[in-house]
Amino acid sequence: MKQGSQKKKQRPTTKTKPISNDNHKERKKRKSSNKKNASINAKTHKIQKQQSAKRNRLTKKQRIALKKMQRKKLVLELIITIISTLSLISVIAYFIFAIPKVEGYSMTPTINDKDRLFVSKWGQVKRFSLIYFKEPKKNEVMIRRVIALPGEDFFYEKGKLYINGEEIVERFMSQETQSNEEKNSNITPDFSLQDILQVKRIPKGKYVVLGDNRRYSTDSRYFGLIDEKDIIGVVTIRLFPIHEMTHF
C-alpha cells in the first residue's frame, strides 16, 4: 500500500447555463404556431369532409340518373325486340301460314261460322283436303273441300261420288249421308263435270271444290273450277273454339 493519504477523485461537474429570455420567447412562439397549425389542420379536415360528403351526394344523384337511363334503354330495347318479333312473325305468316276466320255456313257441320282455323301455305292439296282460296268470280276468300283433282272425271249419282267411273266413299259425310238416306233424300244433288264445264276431264292445275253443307253451299257448281294459283293454303287445324279444337 502506498503510504499517505489517497487523494479522492473528484467527479467533473457540468455547469447548466441559465435559460435566457430569448429561448423562452422562441418556445412560446413555437407553441402558438403549433396551435395555429392544429387549428388550420382541423378546419382543413372539416372542409375536406364536407367536400367529400358533397361529392357523395352528387354520386347518388348520378346513380339515380344512371338507373333512369338504364331503365329507358331497357324499355327501348324491349319495344324494339317486340316490334322485331312481330315483324318476323308477320313475314313468317305471310309465307308459311294464315289464321282465317270462317264466315258463313257452307262447311257446316265440319266447321262453323266464326271458327278460327290454322292454314298451312306449304300443305299438299289432296282429295278431300280443306283448302283456303280466292273465289275466281268475286275474288273473295273462302274454305271448301277438294273433291276432284286435275285430269279426273267425276259425277254424283243418287248422292254418291264417282271418280273416273269408280265410287269414292266420302267418309267425312257418312253420318249425315246415313241420316238423309233414312229420310230418302240425297245429300248431294246429281250433277257431273260436263254439267258445269262441258268438258270430260278437269284441266291441268284446276280443282273441283264443294262445301260440306251441300244443299246450301256456294262452290264449284256456281263459280266453276279453282286454279291452283288461287289456293292460299290447306286447313290443318281448327284452333277456336278451344273445346272444339280439331286436326284435319
Coordinates of C-alpha atoms in Angstrom, one line a residue:
M1 CA 0.0 0.0 0.0
K2 CA 1.1 3.5 -0.7
Q3 CA 1.7 5.5 2.2
G4 CA 0.0 8.6 2.9
S5 CA -3.5 9.6 2.3
Q6 CA -5.1 8.9 -1.0
K7 CA -6.5 11.8 -2.9
K8 CA -10.1 11.5 -3.6
K9 CA -11.1 11.7 -7.2
Q10 CA -13.5 14.4 -7.8
R11 CA -16.3 14.0 -10.3
P12 CA -16.5 16.5 -13.1
T13 CA -19.3 18.9 -12.6
T14 CA -21.5 20.2 -15.5
K15 CA -22.5 23.7 -15.4
T16 CA -26.0 24.5 -16.6
K17 CA -26.5 27.6 -18.4
P18 CA -29.4 29.7 -17.3
I19 CA -32.4 29.9 -19.7
S20 CA -32.3 33.1 -21.5
N21 CA -35.4 35.2 -22.2
D22 CA -34.9 34.8 -26.0
N23 CA -35.2 31.0 -25.7
H24 CA -38.3 31.3 -23.6
K25 CA -40.0 33.6 -26.2
E26 CA -39.0 31.2 -29.0
R27 CA -40.6 28.3 -27.3
K28 CA -43.7 30.3 -26.7
K29 CA -43.9 31.2 -30.4
R30 CA -43.5 27.5 -31.3
K31 CA -46.4 26.5 -29.1
S32 CA -48.5 29.2 -30.5
S33 CA -47.6 28.2 -34.1
N34 CA -48.4 24.6 -33.3
K35 CA -51.8 25.5 -32.0
K36 CA -52.5 27.6 -35.1
N37 CA -51.3 24.7 -37.4
A38 CA -53.5 22.3 -35.5
S39 CA -56.5 24.6 -35.8
I40 CA -55.8 25.0 -39.6
N41 CA -55.5 21.3 -40.0
A42 CA -58.8 20.7 -38.2
K43 CA -60.5 23.3 -40.4
T44 CA -59.0 21.8 -43.5
H45 CA -60.1 18.3 -42.5
K46 CA -63.6 19.6 -41.8
I47 CA -63.7 21.3 -45.2
Q48 CA -62.4 18.1 -46.9
K49 CA -65.0 16.0 -45.1
Q50 CA -67.8 18.4 -46.2
Q51 CA -66.5 18.3 -49.8
S52 CA -66.3 14.5 -49.7
A53 CA -69.9 14.4 -48.4
K54 CA -70.9 16.7 -51.2
R55 CA -69.2 14.5 -53.7
N56 CA -71.0 11.5 -52.3
R57 CA -74.4 13.3 -52.6
L58 CA -73.6 14.1 -56.2
T59 CA -72.7 10.5 -56.8
K60 CA -76.1 9.3 -55.5
K61 CA -77.8 11.7 -57.9
Q62 CA -75.7 10.4 -60.7
R63 CA -76.6 6.9 -59.8
I64 CA -80.3 7.7 -59.8
A65 CA -79.9 9.3 -63.2
L66 CA -77.9 6.4 -64.5
K67 CA -80.6 3.9 -63.3
K68 CA -83.2 6.0 -65.1
M69 CA -81.2 5.9 -68.3
Q70 CA -80.7 2.2 -67.9
R71 CA -84.5 1.7 -67.5
K72 CA -85.2 3.8 -70.5
K73 CA -82.7 1.9 -72.5
L74 CA -84.2 -1.4 -71.3
V75 CA -87.7 -0.3 -72.2
L76 CA -86.5 0.9 -75.7
E77 CA -84.7 -2.4 -76.3
L78 CA -87.8 -4.3 -75.2
I79 CA -90.0 -2.3 -77.6
I80 CA -87.5 -2.9 -80.4
T81 CA -87.5 -6.6 -79.6
I82 CA -91.3 -6.8 -79.6
I83 CA -91.6 -4.9 -82.9
S84 CA -88.9 -7.0 -84.5
T85 CA -90.5 -10.2 -83.3
L86 CA -94.0 -9.2 -84.6
S87 CA -92.4 -8.2 -87.9
L88 CA -90.7 -11.5 -88.1
I89 CA -93.9 -13.4 -87.3
S90 CA -95.7 -11.3 -89.9
V91 CA -93.1 -12.2 -92.5
I92 CA -93.3 -15.9 -91.5
A93 CA -97.1 -15.8 -91.5
Y94 CA -97.1 -14.3 -95.0
F95 CA -95.0 -17.1 -96.4
I96 CA -95.9 -20.1 -94.2
F97 CA -99.3 -19.9 -92.5
A98 CA -102.6 -17.9 -92.0
I99 CA -105.3 -17.9 -89.3
P100 CA -108.5 -17.0 -91.1
K101 CA -112.0 -16.8 -89.5
V102 CA -114.8 -18.8 -91.1
E103 CA -117.7 -16.7 -92.4
G104 CA -121.0 -18.5 -93.3
Y105 CA -122.4 -22.0 -93.1
S106 CA -121.2 -23.6 -96.4
M107 CA -118.9 -26.0 -94.5
T108 CA -121.3 -26.9 -91.6
P109 CA -121.1 -29.3 -89.7
T110 CA -117.4 -29.8 -90.3
I111 CA -116.5 -26.2 -89.5
N112 CA -118.9 -23.5 -88.4
D113 CA -119.4 -19.7 -88.7
K114 CA -116.8 -17.7 -86.6
D115 CA -114.4 -20.7 -86.2
R116 CA -110.7 -19.9 -86.3
L117 CA -108.5 -22.2 -88.5
F118 CA -104.8 -22.7 -89.0
V119 CA -103.9 -22.8 -92.7
S120 CA -100.5 -24.1 -93.9
K121 CA -99.4 -22.4 -97.0
W122 CA -97.0 -25.3 -97.7
G123 CA -99.6 -28.0 -97.3
Q124 CA -100.1 -30.5 -100.1
V125 CA -103.5 -30.4 -101.8
K126 CA -105.1 -33.9 -101.9
R127 CA -108.6 -35.2 -102.4
F128 CA -110.9 -34.1 -99.6
S129 CA -108.4 -31.5 -98.3
L130 CA -109.9 -28.4 -96.9
I131 CA -108.4 -25.5 -98.8
Y132 CA -108.3 -21.8 -98.2
F133 CA -108.6 -20.0 -101.6
K134 CA -109.7 -16.9 -103.6
E135 CA -113.0 -17.4 -105.3
P136 CA -112.4 -16.7 -109.0
K137 CA -115.5 -14.5 -109.7
K138 CA -115.9 -12.3 -106.7
N139 CA -112.3 -12.5 -105.5
E140 CA -113.5 -13.4 -102.0
V141 CA -111.5 -15.8 -99.8
M142 CA -113.3 -18.9 -98.6
I143 CA -112.9 -22.5 -97.4
R144 CA -114.2 -25.5 -99.3
R145 CA -113.3 -29.2 -99.7
V146 CA -111.4 -30.6 -102.7
I147 CA -113.5 -33.3 -104.5
A148 CA -111.8 -33.9 -107.8
L149 CA -108.2 -33.4 -109.0
P150 CA -106.6 -32.3 -112.3
G151 CA -107.0 -34.9 -115.1
E152 CA -110.0 -36.6 -113.5
D153 CA -113.7 -37.0 -114.5
F154 CA -116.4 -37.1 -111.8
F155 CA -120.1 -37.1 -111.3
Y156 CA -122.7 -37.6 -108.5
E157 CA -125.4 -40.1 -108.8
K158 CA -128.0 -40.8 -106.1
G159 CA -125.9 -38.8 -103.6
K160 CA -122.7 -40.9 -104.3
L161 CA -119.4 -39.7 -105.7
Y162 CA -117.8 -41.4 -108.7
I163 CA -114.3 -40.5 -109.9
N164 CA -113.3 -41.9 -113.3
G165 CA -116.3 -44.3 -113.0
E166 CA -115.3 -45.6 -109.6
E167 CA -117.3 -44.9 -106.4
I168 CA -115.4 -43.0 -103.8
V169 CA -116.8 -43.0 -100.2
E170 CA -117.0 -39.6 -98.6
R171 CA -116.3 -40.8 -95.0
F172 CA -116.5 -37.3 -93.6
M173 CA -120.1 -37.2 -94.7
S174 CA -121.1 -40.7 -93.5
Q175 CA -123.2 -39.7 -90.5
E176 CA -125.2 -37.0 -92.4
T177 CA -125.5 -39.3 -95.5
Q178 CA -126.9 -42.1 -93.4
S179 CA -129.4 -39.6 -91.8
N180 CA -130.5 -38.4 -95.3
E181 CA -130.8 -42.0 -96.6
E182 CA -133.2 -42.8 -93.8
K183 CA -135.2 -39.8 -95.0
N184 CA -135.0 -40.9 -98.6
S185 CA -133.3 -37.7 -99.7
N186 CA -129.9 -37.3 -101.3
I187 CA -127.5 -35.0 -99.5
T188 CA -125.7 -34.1 -102.8
P189 CA -127.9 -33.4 -105.9
D190 CA -126.9 -35.3 -109.0
F191 CA -124.5 -33.4 -111.3
S192 CA -121.4 -34.0 -113.4
L193 CA -118.3 -32.3 -114.7
Q194 CA -120.0 -31.9 -118.1
D195 CA -122.9 -30.2 -116.5
I196 CA -120.8 -27.4 -115.1
L197 CA -118.0 -27.1 -117.7
Q198 CA -118.9 -29.2 -120.7
V199 CA -115.6 -31.0 -120.6
K200 CA -114.7 -34.6 -120.0
R201 CA -111.6 -34.1 -117.8
I202 CA -110.5 -31.5 -115.3
P203 CA -107.8 -29.3 -116.9
K204 CA -104.3 -29.3 -115.5
G205 CA -103.8 -27.1 -112.5
K206 CA -107.6 -26.9 -111.7
Y207 CA -109.7 -28.4 -108.9
V208 CA -113.4 -29.0 -108.1
V209 CA -114.4 -27.9 -104.7
L210 CA -117.7 -28.4 -102.7
G211 CA -119.0 -27.3 -99.4
D212 CA -119.9 -29.9 -96.8
N213 CA -123.3 -28.3 -96.4
R214 CA -124.1 -29.5 -100.0
R215 CA -127.7 -28.1 -100.4
Y216 CA -126.8 -24.6 -99.3
S217 CA -123.1 -24.2 -100.2
T218 CA -121.7 -21.9 -102.9
D219 CA -119.0 -23.8 -104.6
S220 CA -117.7 -25.1 -108.0
R221 CA -121.3 -25.7 -109.1
Y222 CA -121.7 -21.9 -109.2
F223 CA -118.3 -20.4 -109.7
G224 CA -116.5 -23.2 -111.6
L225 CA -113.1 -24.7 -111.1
I226 CA -110.4 -23.4 -108.8
D227 CA -107.0 -22.5 -110.2
E228 CA -104.0 -23.7 -108.2
K229 CA -102.5 -20.2 -108.2
D230 CA -105.6 -19.0 -106.2
I231 CA -105.1 -21.6 -103.5
I232 CA -103.6 -19.9 -100.4
G233 CA -103.1 -23.0 -98.3
V234 CA -104.5 -26.2 -96.7
V235 CA -106.5 -26.1 -93.5
T236 CA -104.9 -28.4 -90.9
I237 CA -106.3 -27.4 -87.5
R238 CA -109.4 -25.7 -86.0
L239 CA -108.0 -23.5 -83.3
F240 CA -111.1 -21.9 -81.8
P241 CA -113.3 -22.5 -80.1
I242 CA -110.7 -24.3 -78.0
H243 CA -113.1 -27.0 -76.8
E244 CA -113.7 -28.0 -80.4
M245 CA -110.1 -27.9 -81.5
T246 CA -109.7 -30.5 -84.3
H247 CA -106.9 -31.7 -86.6
F248 CA -108.0 -32.3 -90.2

